[in-house]
PDB file of C-alpha atoms in Angstrom:
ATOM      1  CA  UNK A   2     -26.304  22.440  11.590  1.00  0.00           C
ATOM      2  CA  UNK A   3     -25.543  21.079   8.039  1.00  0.00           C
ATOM      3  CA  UNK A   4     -21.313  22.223   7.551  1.00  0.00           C
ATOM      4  CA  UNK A   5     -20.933  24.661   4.640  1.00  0.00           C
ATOM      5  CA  UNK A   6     -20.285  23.062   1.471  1.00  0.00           C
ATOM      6  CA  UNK A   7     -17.192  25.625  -0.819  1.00  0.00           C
ATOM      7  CA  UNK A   8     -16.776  25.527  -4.287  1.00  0.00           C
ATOM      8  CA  UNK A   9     -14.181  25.153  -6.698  1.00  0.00           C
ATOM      9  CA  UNK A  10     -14.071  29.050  -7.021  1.00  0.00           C
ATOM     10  CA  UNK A  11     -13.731  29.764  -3.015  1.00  0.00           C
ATOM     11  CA  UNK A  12     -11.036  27.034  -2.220  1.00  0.00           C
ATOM     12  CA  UNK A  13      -9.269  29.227  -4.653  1.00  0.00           C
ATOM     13  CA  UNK A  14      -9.775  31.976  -3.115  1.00  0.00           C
ATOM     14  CA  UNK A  15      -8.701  30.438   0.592  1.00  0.00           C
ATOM     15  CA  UNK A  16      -5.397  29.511  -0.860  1.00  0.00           C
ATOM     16  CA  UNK A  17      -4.703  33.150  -2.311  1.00  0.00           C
ATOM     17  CA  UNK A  18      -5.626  34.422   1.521  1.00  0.00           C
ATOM     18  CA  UNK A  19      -3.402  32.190   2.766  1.00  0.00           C
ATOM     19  CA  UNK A  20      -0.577  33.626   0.759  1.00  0.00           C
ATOM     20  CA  UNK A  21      -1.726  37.200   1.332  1.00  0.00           C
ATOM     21  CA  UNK A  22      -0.024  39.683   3.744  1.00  0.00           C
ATOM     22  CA  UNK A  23      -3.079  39.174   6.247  1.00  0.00           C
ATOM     23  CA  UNK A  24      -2.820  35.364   5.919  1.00  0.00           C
ATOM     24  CA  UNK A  25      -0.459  32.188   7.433  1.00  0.00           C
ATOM     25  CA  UNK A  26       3.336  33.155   7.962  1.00  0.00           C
ATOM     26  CA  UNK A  27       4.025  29.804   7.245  1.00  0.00           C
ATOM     27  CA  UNK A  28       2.154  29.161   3.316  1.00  0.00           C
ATOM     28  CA  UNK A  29       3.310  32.957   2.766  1.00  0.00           C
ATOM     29  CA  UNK A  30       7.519  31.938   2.875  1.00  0.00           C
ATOM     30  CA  UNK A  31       6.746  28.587   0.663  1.00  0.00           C
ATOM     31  CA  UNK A  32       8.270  28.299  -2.897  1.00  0.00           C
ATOM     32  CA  UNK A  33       8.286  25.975  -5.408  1.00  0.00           C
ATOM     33  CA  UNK A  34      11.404  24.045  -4.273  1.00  0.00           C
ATOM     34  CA  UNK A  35      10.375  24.491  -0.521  1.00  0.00           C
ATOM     35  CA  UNK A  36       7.326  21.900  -1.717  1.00  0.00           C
ATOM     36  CA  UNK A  37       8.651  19.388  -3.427  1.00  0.00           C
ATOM     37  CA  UNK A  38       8.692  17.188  -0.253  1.00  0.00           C
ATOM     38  CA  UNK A  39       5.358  17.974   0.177  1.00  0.00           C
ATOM     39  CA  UNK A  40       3.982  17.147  -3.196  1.00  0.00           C
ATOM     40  CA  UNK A  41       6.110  13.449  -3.316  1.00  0.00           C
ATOM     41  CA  UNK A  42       4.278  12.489   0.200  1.00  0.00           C
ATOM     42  CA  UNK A  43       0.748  13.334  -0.734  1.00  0.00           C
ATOM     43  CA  UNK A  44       0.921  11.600  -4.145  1.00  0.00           C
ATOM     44  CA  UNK A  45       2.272   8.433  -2.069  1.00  0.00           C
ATOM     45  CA  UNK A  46      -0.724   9.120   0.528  1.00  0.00           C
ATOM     46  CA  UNK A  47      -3.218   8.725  -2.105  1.00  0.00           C
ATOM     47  CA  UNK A  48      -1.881   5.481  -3.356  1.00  0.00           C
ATOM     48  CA  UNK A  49      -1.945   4.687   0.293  1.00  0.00           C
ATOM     49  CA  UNK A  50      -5.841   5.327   0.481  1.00  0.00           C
ATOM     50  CA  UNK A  51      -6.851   3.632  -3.279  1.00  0.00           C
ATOM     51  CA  UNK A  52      -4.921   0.704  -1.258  1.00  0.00           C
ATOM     52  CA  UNK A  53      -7.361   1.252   1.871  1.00  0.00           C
ATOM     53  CA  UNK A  54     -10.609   1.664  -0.725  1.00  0.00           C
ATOM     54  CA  UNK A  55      -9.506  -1.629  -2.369  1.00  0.00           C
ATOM     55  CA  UNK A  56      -9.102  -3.312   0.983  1.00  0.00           C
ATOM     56  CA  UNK A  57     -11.966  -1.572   2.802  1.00  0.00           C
ATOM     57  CA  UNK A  58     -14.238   0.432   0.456  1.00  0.00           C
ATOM     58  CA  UNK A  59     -14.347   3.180   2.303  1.00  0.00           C
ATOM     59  CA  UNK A  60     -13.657   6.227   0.169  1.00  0.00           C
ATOM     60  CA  UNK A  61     -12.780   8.692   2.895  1.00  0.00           C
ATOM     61  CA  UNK A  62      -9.218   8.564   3.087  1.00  0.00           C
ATOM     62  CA  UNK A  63      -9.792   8.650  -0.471  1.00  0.00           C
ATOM     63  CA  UNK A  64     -11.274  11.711  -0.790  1.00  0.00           C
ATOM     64  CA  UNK A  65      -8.984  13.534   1.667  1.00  0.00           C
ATOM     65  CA  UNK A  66      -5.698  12.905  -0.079  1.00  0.00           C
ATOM     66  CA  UNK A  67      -6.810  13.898  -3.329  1.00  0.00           C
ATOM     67  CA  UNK A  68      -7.622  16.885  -1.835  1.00  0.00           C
ATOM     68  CA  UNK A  69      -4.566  17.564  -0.382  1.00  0.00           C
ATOM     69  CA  UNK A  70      -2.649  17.122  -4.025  1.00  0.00           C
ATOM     70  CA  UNK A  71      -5.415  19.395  -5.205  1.00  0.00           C
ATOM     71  CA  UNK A  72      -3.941  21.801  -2.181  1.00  0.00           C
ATOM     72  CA  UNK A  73       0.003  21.163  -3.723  1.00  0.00           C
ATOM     73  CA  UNK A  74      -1.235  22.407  -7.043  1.00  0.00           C
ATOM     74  CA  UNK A  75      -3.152  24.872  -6.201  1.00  0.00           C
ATOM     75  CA  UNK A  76      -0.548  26.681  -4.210  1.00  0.00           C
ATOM     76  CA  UNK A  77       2.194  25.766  -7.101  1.00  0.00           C
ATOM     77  CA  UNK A  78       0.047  27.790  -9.260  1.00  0.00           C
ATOM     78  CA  UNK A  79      -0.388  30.744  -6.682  1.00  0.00           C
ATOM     79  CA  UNK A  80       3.271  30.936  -6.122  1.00  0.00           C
ATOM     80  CA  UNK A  81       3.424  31.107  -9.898  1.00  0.00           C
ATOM     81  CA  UNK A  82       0.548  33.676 -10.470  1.00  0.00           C
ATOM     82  CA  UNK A  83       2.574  35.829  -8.290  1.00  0.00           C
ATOM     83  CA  UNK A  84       5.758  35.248  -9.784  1.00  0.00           C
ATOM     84  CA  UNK A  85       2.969  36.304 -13.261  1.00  0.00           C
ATOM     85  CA  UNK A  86       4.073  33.240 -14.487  1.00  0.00           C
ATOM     86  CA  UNK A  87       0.844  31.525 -14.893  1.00  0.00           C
ATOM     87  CA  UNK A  88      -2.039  30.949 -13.266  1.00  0.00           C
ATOM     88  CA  UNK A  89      -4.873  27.821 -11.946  1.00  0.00           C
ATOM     89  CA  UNK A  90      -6.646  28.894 -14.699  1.00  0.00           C
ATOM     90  CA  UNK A  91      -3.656  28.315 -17.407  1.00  0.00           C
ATOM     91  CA  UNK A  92      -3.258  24.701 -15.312  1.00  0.00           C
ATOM     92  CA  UNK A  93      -6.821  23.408 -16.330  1.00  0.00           C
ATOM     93  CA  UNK A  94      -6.665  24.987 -19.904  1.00  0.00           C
ATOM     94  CA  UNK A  95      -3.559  23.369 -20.676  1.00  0.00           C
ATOM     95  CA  UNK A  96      -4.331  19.946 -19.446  1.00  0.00           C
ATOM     96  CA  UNK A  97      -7.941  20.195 -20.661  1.00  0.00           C
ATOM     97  CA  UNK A  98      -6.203  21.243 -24.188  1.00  0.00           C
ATOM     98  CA  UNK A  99      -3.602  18.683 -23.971  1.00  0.00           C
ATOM     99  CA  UNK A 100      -6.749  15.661 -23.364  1.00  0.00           C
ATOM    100  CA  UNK A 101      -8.706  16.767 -26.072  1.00  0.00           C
ATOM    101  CA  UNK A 102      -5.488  16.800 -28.515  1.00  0.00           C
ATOM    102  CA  UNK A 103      -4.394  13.403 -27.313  1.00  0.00           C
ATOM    103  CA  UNK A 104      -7.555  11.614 -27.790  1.00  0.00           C
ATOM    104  CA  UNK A 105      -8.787  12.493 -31.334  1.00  0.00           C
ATOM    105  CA  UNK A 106     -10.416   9.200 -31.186  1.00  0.00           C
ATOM    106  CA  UNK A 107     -13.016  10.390 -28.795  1.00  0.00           C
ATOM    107  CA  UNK A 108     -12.885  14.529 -29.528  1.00  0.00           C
ATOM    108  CA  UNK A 109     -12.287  13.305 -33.371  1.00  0.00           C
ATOM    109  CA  UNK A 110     -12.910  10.889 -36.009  1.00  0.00           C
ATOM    110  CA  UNK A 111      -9.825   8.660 -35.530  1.00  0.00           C
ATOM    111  CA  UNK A 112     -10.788   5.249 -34.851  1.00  0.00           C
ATOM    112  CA  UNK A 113      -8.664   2.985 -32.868  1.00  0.00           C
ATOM    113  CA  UNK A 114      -9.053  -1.178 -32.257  1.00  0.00           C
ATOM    114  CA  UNK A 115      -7.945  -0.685 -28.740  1.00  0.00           C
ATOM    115  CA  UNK A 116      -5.964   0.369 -26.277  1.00  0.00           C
ATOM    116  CA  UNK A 117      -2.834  -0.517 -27.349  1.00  0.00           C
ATOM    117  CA  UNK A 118      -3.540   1.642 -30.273  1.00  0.00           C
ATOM    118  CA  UNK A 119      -4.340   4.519 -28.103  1.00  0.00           C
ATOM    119  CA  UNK A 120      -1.061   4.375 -26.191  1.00  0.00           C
ATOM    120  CA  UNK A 121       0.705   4.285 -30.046  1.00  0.00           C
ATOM    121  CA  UNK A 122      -1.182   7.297 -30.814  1.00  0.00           C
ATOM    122  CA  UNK A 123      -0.685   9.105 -27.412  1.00  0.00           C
ATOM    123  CA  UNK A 124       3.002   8.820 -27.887  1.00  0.00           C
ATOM    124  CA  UNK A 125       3.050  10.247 -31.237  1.00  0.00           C
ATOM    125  CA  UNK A 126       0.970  13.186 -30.667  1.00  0.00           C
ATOM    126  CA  UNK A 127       3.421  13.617 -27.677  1.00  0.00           C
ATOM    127  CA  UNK A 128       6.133  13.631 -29.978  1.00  0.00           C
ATOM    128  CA  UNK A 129       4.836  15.801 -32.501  1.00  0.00           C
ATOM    129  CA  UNK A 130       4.026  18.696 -29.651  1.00  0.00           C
ATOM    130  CA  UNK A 131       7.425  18.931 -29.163  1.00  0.00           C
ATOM    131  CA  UNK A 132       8.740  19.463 -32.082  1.00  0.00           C
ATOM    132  CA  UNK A 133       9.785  22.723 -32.291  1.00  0.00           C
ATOM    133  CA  UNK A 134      10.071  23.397 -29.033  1.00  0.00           C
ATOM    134  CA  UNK A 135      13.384  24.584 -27.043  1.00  0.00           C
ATOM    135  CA  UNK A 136      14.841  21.033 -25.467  1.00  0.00           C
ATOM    136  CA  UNK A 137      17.703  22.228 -22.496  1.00  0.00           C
ATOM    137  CA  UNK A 138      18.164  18.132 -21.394  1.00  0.00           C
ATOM    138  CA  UNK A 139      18.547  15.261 -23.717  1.00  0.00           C
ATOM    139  CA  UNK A 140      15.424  12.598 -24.632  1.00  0.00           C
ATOM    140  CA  UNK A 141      16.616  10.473 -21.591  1.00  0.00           C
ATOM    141  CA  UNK A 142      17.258  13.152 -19.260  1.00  0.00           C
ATOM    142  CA  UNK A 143      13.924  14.686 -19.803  1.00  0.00           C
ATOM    143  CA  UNK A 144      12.575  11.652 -17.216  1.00  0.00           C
ATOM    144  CA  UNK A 145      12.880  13.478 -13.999  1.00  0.00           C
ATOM    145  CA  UNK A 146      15.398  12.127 -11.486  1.00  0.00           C
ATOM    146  CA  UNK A 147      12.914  12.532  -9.049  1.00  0.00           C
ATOM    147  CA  UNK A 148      10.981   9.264 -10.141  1.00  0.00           C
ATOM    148  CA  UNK A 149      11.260   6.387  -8.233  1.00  0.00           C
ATOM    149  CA  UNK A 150      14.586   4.757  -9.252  1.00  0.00           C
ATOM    150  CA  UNK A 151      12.765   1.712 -10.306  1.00  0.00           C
ATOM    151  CA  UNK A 152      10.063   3.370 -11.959  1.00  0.00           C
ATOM    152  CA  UNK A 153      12.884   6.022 -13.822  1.00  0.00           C
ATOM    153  CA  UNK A 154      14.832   2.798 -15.155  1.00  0.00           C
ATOM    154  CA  UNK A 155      11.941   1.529 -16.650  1.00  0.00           C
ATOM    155  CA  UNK A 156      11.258   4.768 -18.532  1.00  0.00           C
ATOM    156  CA  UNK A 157      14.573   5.141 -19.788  1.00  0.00           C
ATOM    157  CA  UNK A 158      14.560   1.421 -20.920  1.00  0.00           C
ATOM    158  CA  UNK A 159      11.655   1.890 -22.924  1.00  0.00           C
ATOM    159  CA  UNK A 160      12.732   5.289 -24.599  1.00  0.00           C
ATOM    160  CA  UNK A 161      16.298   3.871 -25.067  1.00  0.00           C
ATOM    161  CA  UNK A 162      14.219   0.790 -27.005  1.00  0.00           C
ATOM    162  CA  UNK A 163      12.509   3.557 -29.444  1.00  0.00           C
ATOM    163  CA  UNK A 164      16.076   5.944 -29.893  1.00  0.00           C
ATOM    164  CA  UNK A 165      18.582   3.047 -30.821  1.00  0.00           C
ATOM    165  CA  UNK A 166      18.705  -0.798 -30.215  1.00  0.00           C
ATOM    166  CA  UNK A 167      16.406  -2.826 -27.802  1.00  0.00           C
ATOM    167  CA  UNK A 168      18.485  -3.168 -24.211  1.00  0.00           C
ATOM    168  CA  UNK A 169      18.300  -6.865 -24.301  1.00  0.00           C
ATOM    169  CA  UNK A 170      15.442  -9.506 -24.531  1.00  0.00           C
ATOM    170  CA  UNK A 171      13.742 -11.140 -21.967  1.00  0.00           C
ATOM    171  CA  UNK A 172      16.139 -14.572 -22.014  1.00  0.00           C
ATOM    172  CA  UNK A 173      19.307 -11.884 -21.975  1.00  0.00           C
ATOM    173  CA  UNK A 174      17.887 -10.465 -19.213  1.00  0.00           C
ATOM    174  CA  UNK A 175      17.502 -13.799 -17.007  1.00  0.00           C
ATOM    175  CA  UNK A 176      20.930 -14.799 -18.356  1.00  0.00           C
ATOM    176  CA  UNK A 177      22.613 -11.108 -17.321  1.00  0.00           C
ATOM    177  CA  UNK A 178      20.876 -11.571 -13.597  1.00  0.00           C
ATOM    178  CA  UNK A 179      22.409 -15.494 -13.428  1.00  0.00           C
ATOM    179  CA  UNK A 180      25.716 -14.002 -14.090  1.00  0.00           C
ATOM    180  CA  UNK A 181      25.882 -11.577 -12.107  1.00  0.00           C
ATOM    181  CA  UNK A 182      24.381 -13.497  -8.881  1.00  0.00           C
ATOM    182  CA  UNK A 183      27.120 -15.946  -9.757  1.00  0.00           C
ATOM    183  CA  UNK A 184      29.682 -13.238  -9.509  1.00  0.00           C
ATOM    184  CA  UNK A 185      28.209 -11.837  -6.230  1.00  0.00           C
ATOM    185  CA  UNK A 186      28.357 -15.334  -4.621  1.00  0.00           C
ATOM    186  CA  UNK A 187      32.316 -14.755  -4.808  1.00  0.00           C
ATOM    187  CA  UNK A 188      32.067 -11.548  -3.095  1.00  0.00           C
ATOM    188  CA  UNK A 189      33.085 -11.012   0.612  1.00  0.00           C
ATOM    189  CA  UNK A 190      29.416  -9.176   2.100  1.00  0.00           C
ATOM    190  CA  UNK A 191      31.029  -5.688   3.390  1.00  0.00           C
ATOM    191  CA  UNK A 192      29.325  -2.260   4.651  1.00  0.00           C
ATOM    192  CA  UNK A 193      30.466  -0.886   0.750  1.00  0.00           C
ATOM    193  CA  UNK A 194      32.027  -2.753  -2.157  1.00  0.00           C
ATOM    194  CA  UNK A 195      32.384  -1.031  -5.414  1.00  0.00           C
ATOM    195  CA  UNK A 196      31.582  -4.641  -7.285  1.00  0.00           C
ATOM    196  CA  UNK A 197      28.874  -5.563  -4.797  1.00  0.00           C
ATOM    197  CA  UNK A 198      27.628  -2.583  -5.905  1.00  0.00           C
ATOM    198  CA  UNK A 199      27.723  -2.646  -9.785  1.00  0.00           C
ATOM    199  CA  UNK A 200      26.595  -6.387  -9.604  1.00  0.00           C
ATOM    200  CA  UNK A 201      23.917  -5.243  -7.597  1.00  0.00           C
ATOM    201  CA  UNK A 202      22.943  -2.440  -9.969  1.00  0.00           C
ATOM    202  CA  UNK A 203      23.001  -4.954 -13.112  1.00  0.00           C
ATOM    203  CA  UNK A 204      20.605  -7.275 -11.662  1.00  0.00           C
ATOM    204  CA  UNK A 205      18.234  -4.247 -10.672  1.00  0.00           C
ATOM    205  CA  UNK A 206      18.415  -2.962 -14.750  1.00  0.00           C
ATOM    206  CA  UNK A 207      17.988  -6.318 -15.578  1.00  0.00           C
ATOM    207  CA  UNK A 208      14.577  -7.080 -13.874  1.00  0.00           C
ATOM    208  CA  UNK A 209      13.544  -3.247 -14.900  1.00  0.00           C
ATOM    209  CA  UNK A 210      13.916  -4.376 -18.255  1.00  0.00           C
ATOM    210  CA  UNK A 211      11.738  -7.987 -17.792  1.00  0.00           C
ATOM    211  CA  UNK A 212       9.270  -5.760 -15.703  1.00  0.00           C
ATOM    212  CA  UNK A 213       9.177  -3.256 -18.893  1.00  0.00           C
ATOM    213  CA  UNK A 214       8.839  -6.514 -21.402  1.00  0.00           C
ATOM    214  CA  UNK A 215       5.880  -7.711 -18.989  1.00  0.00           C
ATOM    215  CA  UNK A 216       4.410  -4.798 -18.529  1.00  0.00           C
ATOM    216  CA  UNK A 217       4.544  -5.103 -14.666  1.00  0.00           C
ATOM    217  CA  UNK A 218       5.294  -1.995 -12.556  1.00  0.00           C
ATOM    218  CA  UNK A 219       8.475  -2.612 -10.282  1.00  0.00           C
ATOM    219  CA  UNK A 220       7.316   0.063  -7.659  1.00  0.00           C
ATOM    220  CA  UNK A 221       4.053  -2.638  -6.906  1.00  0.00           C
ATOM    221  CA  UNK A 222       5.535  -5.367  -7.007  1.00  0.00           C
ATOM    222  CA  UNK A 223       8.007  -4.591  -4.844  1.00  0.00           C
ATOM    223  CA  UNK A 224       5.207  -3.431  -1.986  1.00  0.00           C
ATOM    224  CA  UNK A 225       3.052  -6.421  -2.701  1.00  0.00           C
ATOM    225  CA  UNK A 226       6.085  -8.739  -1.789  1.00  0.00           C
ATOM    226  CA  UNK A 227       6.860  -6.605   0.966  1.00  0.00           C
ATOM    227  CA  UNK A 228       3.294  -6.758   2.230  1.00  0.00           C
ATOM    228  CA  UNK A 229       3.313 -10.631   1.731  1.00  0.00           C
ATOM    229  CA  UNK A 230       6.935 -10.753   3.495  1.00  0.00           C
ATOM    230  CA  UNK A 231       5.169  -8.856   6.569  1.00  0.00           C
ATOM    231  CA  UNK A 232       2.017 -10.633   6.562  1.00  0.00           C
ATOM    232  CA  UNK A 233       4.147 -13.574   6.831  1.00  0.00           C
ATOM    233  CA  UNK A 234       6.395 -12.768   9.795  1.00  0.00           C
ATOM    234  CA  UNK A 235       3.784 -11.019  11.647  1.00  0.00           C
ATOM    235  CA  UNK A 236       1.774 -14.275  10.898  1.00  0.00           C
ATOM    236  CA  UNK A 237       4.590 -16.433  12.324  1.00  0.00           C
ATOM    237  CA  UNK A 238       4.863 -14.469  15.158  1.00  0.00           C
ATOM    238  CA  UNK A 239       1.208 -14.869  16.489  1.00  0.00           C
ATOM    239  CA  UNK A 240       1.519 -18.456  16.277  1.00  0.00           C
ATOM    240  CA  UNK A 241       4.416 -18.551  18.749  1.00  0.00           C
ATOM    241  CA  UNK A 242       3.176 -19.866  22.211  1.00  0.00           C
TER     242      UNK A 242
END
């Protein structure tokens, strides 16, 4: 018996029963804030399975963990349509608004010579929409805290660039990390040390600012070299008798 194939419209529809005095105790007492957990692990479990289709091709864990972010959303915005806040339907306007305004060189007659352009232009029509607009945190404290703290740095490196002076060139940066592994050499290794710590936390801003320069992201390099680090030890361990 071929399983039942739902739409779009019905999936909907589930998550609305679910959230319904007839439907799950447990989806009925979530809130937005009672998610957040929930939202960070399935974006991570998708980059886990683009990771698996790159390694594997299959497409199935793929397929599964977008659909559970499809699930956080969809539940965000029936929390919200209860709350009449907004609904799904607002969510795909917006965005689908927000794509055709920020790529007038495909829904308009602005031609660009690449995709450097494109980013250039993306930026500026982002800046433009929010002019006007109520701002309750500053330009640097509008990147969420809940970014990776590698990822965040990077962010606020490259919006720092744009709002005053560049944070340092590429040779700075190499020079700042020598210095401060030079001071950390003197240091006694301790559970906590206050200048351990800072020294630790300049060398980390300094490599967020060559990864910005490079345009690397710290987040994969970081796993790659932890994946080559296991491969490695794993590897040495099979080839002990």
């Amino acid at each position: 018996m071929e399983e039942k194939k739902y739409t779009y419209e019905d999936f909907l529809k589930i998550v609305e029963t679910l959230r319904s005095e007839e439907g799950c105790p447990w989806d009925r007492q979530q809130t937005h804030m009672s998610l957040r957990p929930c939202m960070t692990e399935e974006a991570a479990e998708v980059n886990g399975a683009i990771r698996i289709l790159e390694q594997t091709g299959s497409c199935e864990n793929l397929r599964e963990e977008l659909g559970d972010v499809l699930l956080q959303v969809v539940m965000h915005a029936q929390i919200a349509k209860e709350e009449g806040l907004f609904d799904m339907g607002d969510v795909v306007s917006e965005v689908a608004a927000k794509m055709v305004r920020r790529h007038p060189h495909v829904f308009g007659n602005l031609a660009v010579e690449g995709p450097g352009q494109v980013l250039e232009n993306w930026e500026e029509i982002k800046k433009k929409e929010k002019e006007g607009k109520v701002i309750t945190e500053s330009v640097l404290r509008e990147i969420p805290k809940e970014l990776p703290a590698l990822t965040r740095a990077q962010k606020v490196l490259k919006k720092a660039d744009k709002l005053y002076e560049p944070q340092g060139d590429f040779k700075a940066c190499a020079e700042q990390i020598l210095d401060a592994a030079k001071r950390l050499k003197m240091c006694t290794p301790v559970d906590y040390d206050p200048e351990i710590s800072r020294l630790t936390g300049d060398i980390l801003m300094a490599l967020s600012r060559i990864a910005g320069l490079c345009r690397l992201s710290q987040e994969q390099i970081l796993t790659d070299r932890t994946e080559d680090l296991i491969d490695r030890l794993e590897g040495a361990e099979k080839k002990v008798p």
